[in-house]
Amino acid sequence: MEWRVIELETHDAYTNMAIDHAVSDAVSSGTALPTIRFYKWLPSAVSIGCFQSMDDEVNIEECQRLGVDAVRRRTGGGAVYHDSKGEITYSVIGPLDAFPTGIRDSYAMICGWVIDGLSGLGINAEFAPINDIVASGKKISGNAQTRRDGVLLQHGTVLYDLDVRTMFSVLKISKEKISDKMIKSVEERVTKVRNFTDASQDDLYKALMKGFTEGKDYNVGRLSEGENRSAAHLASTIYCTKPWNFSR
Amino acid sequence: MEGTARQKVPGGKLLIVKLRYGSRIEGAQILGDFFLHPEESLKDIEDSLVGISYDANEEEIARVVGAVMDRERIEAIGITPEAIANSVKQAMKNGMESNRA
């Protein structure tokens, strides 16, 4: 199978989610190849799972004060703080028959590409079902999947660095919990590439690119005009809107 | 009356149930960091809770939710019909307690 790989791009949260949606639609209609894309978030953003409440999970006032975007994903899972300098995000979008039928097995397959990438930096990571990757027993990558219209979309992040204090200020956790003790507790459960290596973020990207593409027939490509139009439309009519982001 | 229950499903994900109810459930919202395929089917589960008697027990509620999940071929990760039923009863209990207080 031939893949399209879209090299690292930086967009705001609404555009990033809209691109995943637009590419999923294009793959579903057969107008785009199965696609792997890498991206970052500018400004930094919070994304919440599609079954979460924005008001319950996110401190919107603090997001506005800090200029942090807040968006609802199409996928389930939890609220994530995407630091513009602290992570690399990827999406894998392909027809269902390109992946194992079982949800757990399909997570394992795609997470395996991340694990291969991290091993290129000397980081020994492993799949932690259902949707995480851990290194030294701590979460280094979270993932979420949706399956619609014959297409599987999995997006996930690899933590390069982590600004725990900002994360706590934009995610709704009571002020009392933003104590050093709580931060320590997060650092006991979550880890980052920087804890294992001096590799730069560009090194991480190159390692992930290798992990995702090795052994695959692929072309480096870009979004078609139709996908760009569709993404712009989806961003403005869904992902930027209050009815979507505050639907729960 | 309104009631909310939060639980980390054993071996699963966070599940929050918000209920509006009198002698029967009038409205239900299910929230959390679980996964459900297809995602739109959560509304079918929420709708299936409406009309359930306040006196229904967990087994009865789980049966209703399980039937919808079977019928709509819903695949859930991190929550189960039993966990939803447990949270529904807990939300009713919490609603009663906060109403008394």
Coordinates of C-alpha atoms in Angstrom, one line a residue:
Chain A
M1 CA 0.0 0.0 0.0
E2 CA 1.2 3.5 -0.9
W3 CA 1.2 6.1 1.8
R4 CA 1.3 9.9 1.7
V5 CA 3.5 11.5 4.3
I6 CA 2.9 15.2 5.2
E7 CA 6.0 16.6 6.9
L8 CA 5.9 18.6 10.1
E9 CA 3.6 21.5 9.9
T10 CA 2.4 24.0 12.6
H11 CA -1.2 25.1 12.8
D12 CA -3.7 26.4 15.3
A13 CA -5.8 23.8 17.1
Y14 CA -8.9 24.3 15.0
T15 CA -7.0 23.9 11.8
N16 CA -5.2 20.8 13.0
M17 CA -8.4 19.0 13.9
A18 CA -10.0 20.2 10.7
I19 CA -7.1 18.8 8.6
D20 CA -7.5 15.4 10.3
H21 CA -11.2 15.5 9.4
A22 CA -10.7 16.7 5.9
V23 CA -8.0 14.1 5.2
S24 CA -10.3 11.4 6.7
D25 CA -13.1 12.4 4.3
A26 CA -10.7 12.4 1.3
V27 CA -9.3 9.0 2.2
S28 CA -12.9 7.7 2.6
S29 CA -13.9 9.0 -0.8
G30 CA -10.8 7.6 -2.4
T31 CA -9.4 11.0 -3.4
A32 CA -6.4 10.8 -1.1
L33 CA -3.9 8.2 -0.2
P34 CA -3.7 6.8 3.3
T35 CA -1.9 9.6 5.1
I36 CA 0.6 10.0 7.9
R37 CA 1.0 13.6 9.1
F38 CA 3.2 15.3 11.7
Y39 CA 2.2 18.6 13.3
K40 CA 2.6 21.1 16.1
W41 CA 0.2 23.5 17.8
L42 CA 0.6 27.3 17.7
P43 CA -0.6 28.8 19.9
S44 CA -0.4 26.1 22.5
A45 CA -3.8 24.4 23.0
V46 CA -5.9 22.1 25.0
S47 CA -7.8 19.4 23.3
I48 CA -10.6 17.5 25.0
G49 CA -12.1 14.1 24.1
C50 CA -15.4 14.1 22.3
F51 CA -17.2 12.8 25.4
Q52 CA -15.8 15.4 27.8
S53 CA -17.3 18.6 29.0
M54 CA -15.3 21.7 28.1
D55 CA -16.5 23.6 31.2
D56 CA -15.7 20.6 33.5
E57 CA -12.2 20.0 32.0
V58 CA -10.8 23.3 30.9
N59 CA -10.2 26.6 32.6
I60 CA -11.4 28.7 29.7
E61 CA -10.6 32.1 31.3
E62 CA -7.0 31.0 31.9
C63 CA -6.7 29.8 28.3
Q64 CA -7.9 33.2 27.1
R65 CA -5.5 35.0 29.4
L66 CA -2.6 32.9 28.2
G67 CA -3.7 32.8 24.5
V68 CA -4.2 29.0 24.6
D69 CA -6.7 27.5 22.2
A70 CA -9.3 25.0 23.4
V71 CA -10.8 22.5 21.0
R72 CA -13.0 19.4 21.1
R73 CA -11.6 16.4 19.2
R74 CA -13.6 13.9 17.1
T75 CA -11.9 11.2 19.1
G76 CA -12.5 10.0 22.7
G77 CA -10.0 10.0 25.5
G78 CA -9.0 12.7 27.9
A79 CA -8.0 16.4 27.9
V80 CA -4.5 17.1 26.7
Y81 CA -2.4 20.2 27.0
H82 CA -0.4 20.6 23.7
D83 CA 2.6 22.9 24.4
S84 CA 3.7 24.6 21.2
K85 CA 7.3 23.8 22.1
G86 CA 6.8 20.6 24.1
E87 CA 5.5 17.9 21.8
I88 CA 5.2 16.4 18.3
T89 CA 1.8 15.2 17.3
Y90 CA 1.0 12.7 14.5
S91 CA -2.0 11.4 12.7
V92 CA -2.4 8.2 10.8
I93 CA -5.4 8.1 8.5
G94 CA -6.2 5.1 6.4
P95 CA -8.8 2.6 5.2
L96 CA -9.9 0.2 7.9
D97 CA -8.6 -2.8 6.0
A98 CA -5.0 -1.3 6.3
F99 CA -5.2 -2.1 10.0
P100 CA -6.0 -5.0 12.3
T101 CA -9.7 -5.4 13.0
G102 CA -9.4 -5.3 16.7
I103 CA -9.2 -1.8 18.3
R104 CA -6.5 -2.9 20.7
D105 CA -4.4 -4.5 17.9
S106 CA -4.7 -1.4 15.7
Y107 CA -3.5 0.8 18.5
A108 CA -0.6 -1.7 19.1
M109 CA 0.3 -1.5 15.4
I110 CA 0.5 2.3 15.1
C111 CA 2.0 2.7 18.6
G112 CA 4.6 0.3 17.4
W113 CA 5.8 2.9 14.8
V114 CA 6.1 5.4 17.6
I115 CA 8.1 2.9 19.7
D116 CA 10.4 2.2 16.7
G117 CA 10.9 5.9 16.4
L118 CA 11.8 6.4 20.0
S119 CA 14.2 3.4 19.9
G120 CA 16.1 5.4 17.3
L121 CA 16.9 7.9 20.1
G122 CA 17.8 5.0 22.4
I123 CA 14.6 5.2 24.3
N124 CA 13.1 1.9 25.2
A125 CA 9.4 2.3 25.2
E126 CA 6.5 -0.1 25.2
F127 CA 2.8 -0.2 24.3
A128 CA 0.5 0.2 27.4
P129 CA -3.0 -0.8 26.3
I130 CA -5.3 0.6 25.5
N131 CA -3.9 3.8 24.1
D132 CA -0.7 4.8 25.8
I133 CA 3.1 4.3 25.3
V134 CA 5.3 4.2 28.3
A135 CA 9.0 4.5 28.9
S136 CA 10.5 3.5 32.2
G137 CA 6.9 2.8 33.3
K138 CA 5.8 6.4 32.7
K139 CA 3.5 7.7 30.0
I140 CA 5.4 9.3 27.1
S141 CA 2.7 9.2 24.4
G142 CA -1.1 9.2 24.4
N143 CA -3.3 8.2 21.5
A144 CA -6.9 8.3 20.4
Q145 CA -8.8 6.7 17.6
T146 CA -12.0 7.1 15.7
R147 CA -13.4 4.8 12.9
R148 CA -15.8 6.5 10.6
D149 CA -16.9 5.9 7.0
G150 CA -14.5 3.0 6.5
V151 CA -11.5 5.1 7.7
L152 CA -9.4 4.8 10.8
L153 CA -7.9 8.0 12.3
Q154 CA -5.5 7.7 15.1
H155 CA -3.8 10.8 16.4
G156 CA -1.3 10.9 19.3
T157 CA 1.4 12.9 20.8
V158 CA 5.0 12.3 22.0
L159 CA 6.1 14.5 24.9
Y160 CA 9.4 16.1 24.3
D161 CA 9.2 18.5 27.2
L162 CA 6.5 19.3 29.7
D163 CA 5.4 22.5 31.3
V164 CA 3.5 21.0 34.2
R165 CA 2.6 24.4 35.8
T166 CA 0.9 25.8 32.6
M167 CA -0.7 22.4 32.0
F168 CA -2.3 22.6 35.5
S169 CA -3.4 26.2 35.0
V170 CA -5.4 25.5 31.9
L171 CA -6.8 22.1 32.8
K172 CA -9.4 22.3 35.5
I173 CA -7.7 21.1 38.6
S174 CA -8.4 22.8 41.9
K175 CA -5.8 25.4 43.0
E176 CA -5.0 23.4 46.1
K177 CA -3.8 20.5 43.9
I178 CA -1.4 22.7 42.0
S179 CA 1.1 22.2 44.7
D180 CA 4.6 21.0 44.4
K181 CA 3.4 17.7 45.7
M182 CA 0.9 17.3 42.9
I183 CA 3.4 18.4 40.2
K184 CA 5.8 15.8 41.6
S185 CA 3.0 13.2 41.3
V186 CA 2.5 14.1 37.6
E187 CA 6.2 13.8 37.1
E188 CA 6.1 10.4 38.6
R189 CA 3.4 9.2 36.1
V190 CA 4.4 11.1 33.0
T191 CA 7.8 11.4 31.3
K192 CA 9.3 13.1 28.3
V193 CA 12.0 12.6 25.7
R194 CA 14.2 15.1 27.5
N195 CA 14.4 12.8 30.5
F196 CA 16.2 10.2 28.4
T197 CA 18.4 12.1 25.9
D198 CA 19.8 15.5 24.9
A199 CA 18.3 14.9 21.4
S200 CA 16.7 18.0 19.9
Q201 CA 13.1 18.2 19.0
D202 CA 14.2 18.0 15.3
D203 CA 16.0 14.7 16.2
L204 CA 12.8 13.4 17.7
Y205 CA 10.9 14.4 14.6
K206 CA 13.4 12.6 12.3
A207 CA 13.4 9.5 14.5
L208 CA 9.6 9.4 14.4
M209 CA 9.6 9.9 10.7
K210 CA 11.9 6.9 10.4
G211 CA 9.7 4.8 12.7
F212 CA 6.5 5.7 10.8
T213 CA 7.9 5.2 7.3
E214 CA 10.4 2.4 7.5
G215 CA 9.4 -0.5 5.3
K216 CA 6.5 1.4 3.8
D217 CA 6.0 2.5 0.2
Y218 CA 5.4 6.3 0.6
N219 CA 5.7 9.7 -1.0
V220 CA 6.2 12.9 0.8
G221 CA 3.2 15.0 -0.2
R222 CA 1.0 17.8 0.7
L223 CA -2.7 18.5 1.1
S224 CA -4.7 18.8 -2.1
E225 CA -6.5 22.1 -2.9
G226 CA -9.7 20.3 -2.1
E227 CA -8.5 19.1 1.3
N228 CA -7.3 22.6 2.1
R229 CA -10.6 24.1 1.2
S230 CA -12.5 21.4 3.1
A231 CA -10.2 21.9 6.2
A232 CA -10.8 25.7 6.1
H233 CA -14.5 25.1 5.9
L234 CA -14.5 22.5 8.7
A235 CA -12.4 24.7 10.9
S236 CA -14.7 27.7 10.6
T237 CA -18.0 25.7 10.7
I238 CA -17.2 23.1 13.3
Y239 CA -13.9 23.2 15.2
C240 CA -13.8 27.0 15.9
T241 CA -17.4 27.1 17.0
K242 CA -19.0 27.2 20.5
P243 CA -21.8 24.7 19.6
W244 CA -19.1 22.1 18.8
N245 CA -16.5 22.9 21.5
F246 CA -19.1 23.4 24.3
S247 CA -21.6 20.8 23.1
R248 CA -21.1 18.9 26.4
Chain B
M1 CA -33.9 16.7 40.9
E2 CA -30.4 16.5 39.6
G3 CA -27.5 14.3 40.6
T4 CA -24.0 13.6 39.3
A5 CA -21.7 10.6 39.9
R6 CA -18.0 10.3 39.0
Q7 CA -16.1 7.0 39.0
K8 CA -12.9 5.7 37.6
V9 CA -14.2 2.4 36.2
P10 CA -12.0 -0.4 37.5
G11 CA -9.5 -1.3 34.8
G12 CA -11.2 1.4 32.6
K13 CA -11.6 5.1 32.2
L14 CA -13.3 8.0 33.9
L15 CA -17.1 7.9 33.8
I16 CA -19.3 10.8 34.8
V17 CA -23.1 10.5 34.7
K18 CA -25.3 13.6 35.1
L19 CA -29.0 12.9 35.7
R20 CA -32.2 14.9 35.8
Y21 CA -34.9 12.8 37.4
G22 CA -38.1 12.5 39.4
S23 CA -39.9 9.2 39.8
R24 CA -38.3 8.4 36.4
I25 CA -35.1 9.6 34.7
E26 CA -35.9 12.7 32.6
G27 CA -32.5 13.4 31.1
A28 CA -29.1 11.8 31.2
Q29 CA -25.6 12.9 30.1
I30 CA -22.7 10.5 30.0
L31 CA -19.2 12.1 30.1
G32 CA -15.6 10.9 30.5
D33 CA -12.4 10.0 28.8
F34 CA -13.6 6.6 27.5
F35 CA -13.8 5.5 23.8
L36 CA -17.0 4.6 22.0
H37 CA -17.3 3.5 18.4
P38 CA -19.3 4.9 16.7
E39 CA -19.0 8.1 18.8
E40 CA -22.5 9.3 17.8
S41 CA -24.1 6.3 19.5
L42 CA -23.5 7.7 23.0
K43 CA -26.8 9.6 22.4
D44 CA -28.6 6.3 21.9
I45 CA -27.3 5.1 25.3
E46 CA -28.2 8.4 27.0
D47 CA -31.7 8.3 25.4
S48 CA -32.2 4.7 26.6
L49 CA -31.9 5.8 30.2
V50 CA -34.7 8.3 29.9
G51 CA -37.9 6.9 31.4
I52 CA -36.2 4.3 33.6
S53 CA -37.9 4.2 37.0
Y54 CA -36.1 5.7 40.0
D55 CA -36.7 2.2 41.7
A56 CA -34.9 0.2 38.9
N57 CA -31.9 -1.7 40.2
E58 CA -28.5 -1.8 38.7
E59 CA -29.1 -5.1 36.9
E60 CA -32.2 -3.7 35.2
I61 CA -30.4 -0.6 34.1
A62 CA -27.4 -2.5 32.8
R63 CA -29.7 -4.7 30.8
V64 CA -31.3 -1.7 29.1
V65 CA -27.9 -0.2 28.3
G66 CA -26.4 -3.6 27.2
A67 CA -29.4 -4.1 24.8
V68 CA -28.8 -0.8 23.1
M69 CA -25.1 -1.5 22.8
D70 CA -25.8 -4.9 21.2
R71 CA -28.5 -3.5 18.9
E72 CA -26.4 -0.6 17.7
R73 CA -23.2 -2.6 17.6
I74 CA -21.5 -0.2 19.9
E75 CA -18.0 -0.9 20.9
A76 CA -17.0 0.7 24.3
I77 CA -13.5 0.9 25.7
G78 CA -13.1 1.9 29.3
I79 CA -16.8 1.7 30.3
T80 CA -19.4 -1.1 30.5
P81 CA -23.2 -1.3 30.8
E82 CA -22.6 -2.3 34.4
A83 CA -20.4 0.7 35.2
I84 CA -23.0 3.0 33.6
A85 CA -25.8 1.4 35.7
N86 CA -23.7 1.7 38.8
S87 CA -23.1 5.4 38.1
V88 CA -26.8 6.0 37.4
K89 CA -27.8 4.7 40.8
Q90 CA -24.9 6.6 42.5
A91 CA -26.0 9.8 40.7
M92 CA -29.6 9.3 42.0
K93 CA -28.2 8.7 45.5
N94 CA -25.9 11.8 45.3
G95 CA -28.9 13.9 44.1
M96 CA -31.0 12.8 47.0
E97 CA -28.3 13.6 49.5
S98 CA -27.5 17.0 48.1
N99 CA -31.3 17.7 48.1
R100 CA -31.5 16.8 51.8
A101 CA -28.5 19.0 52.7

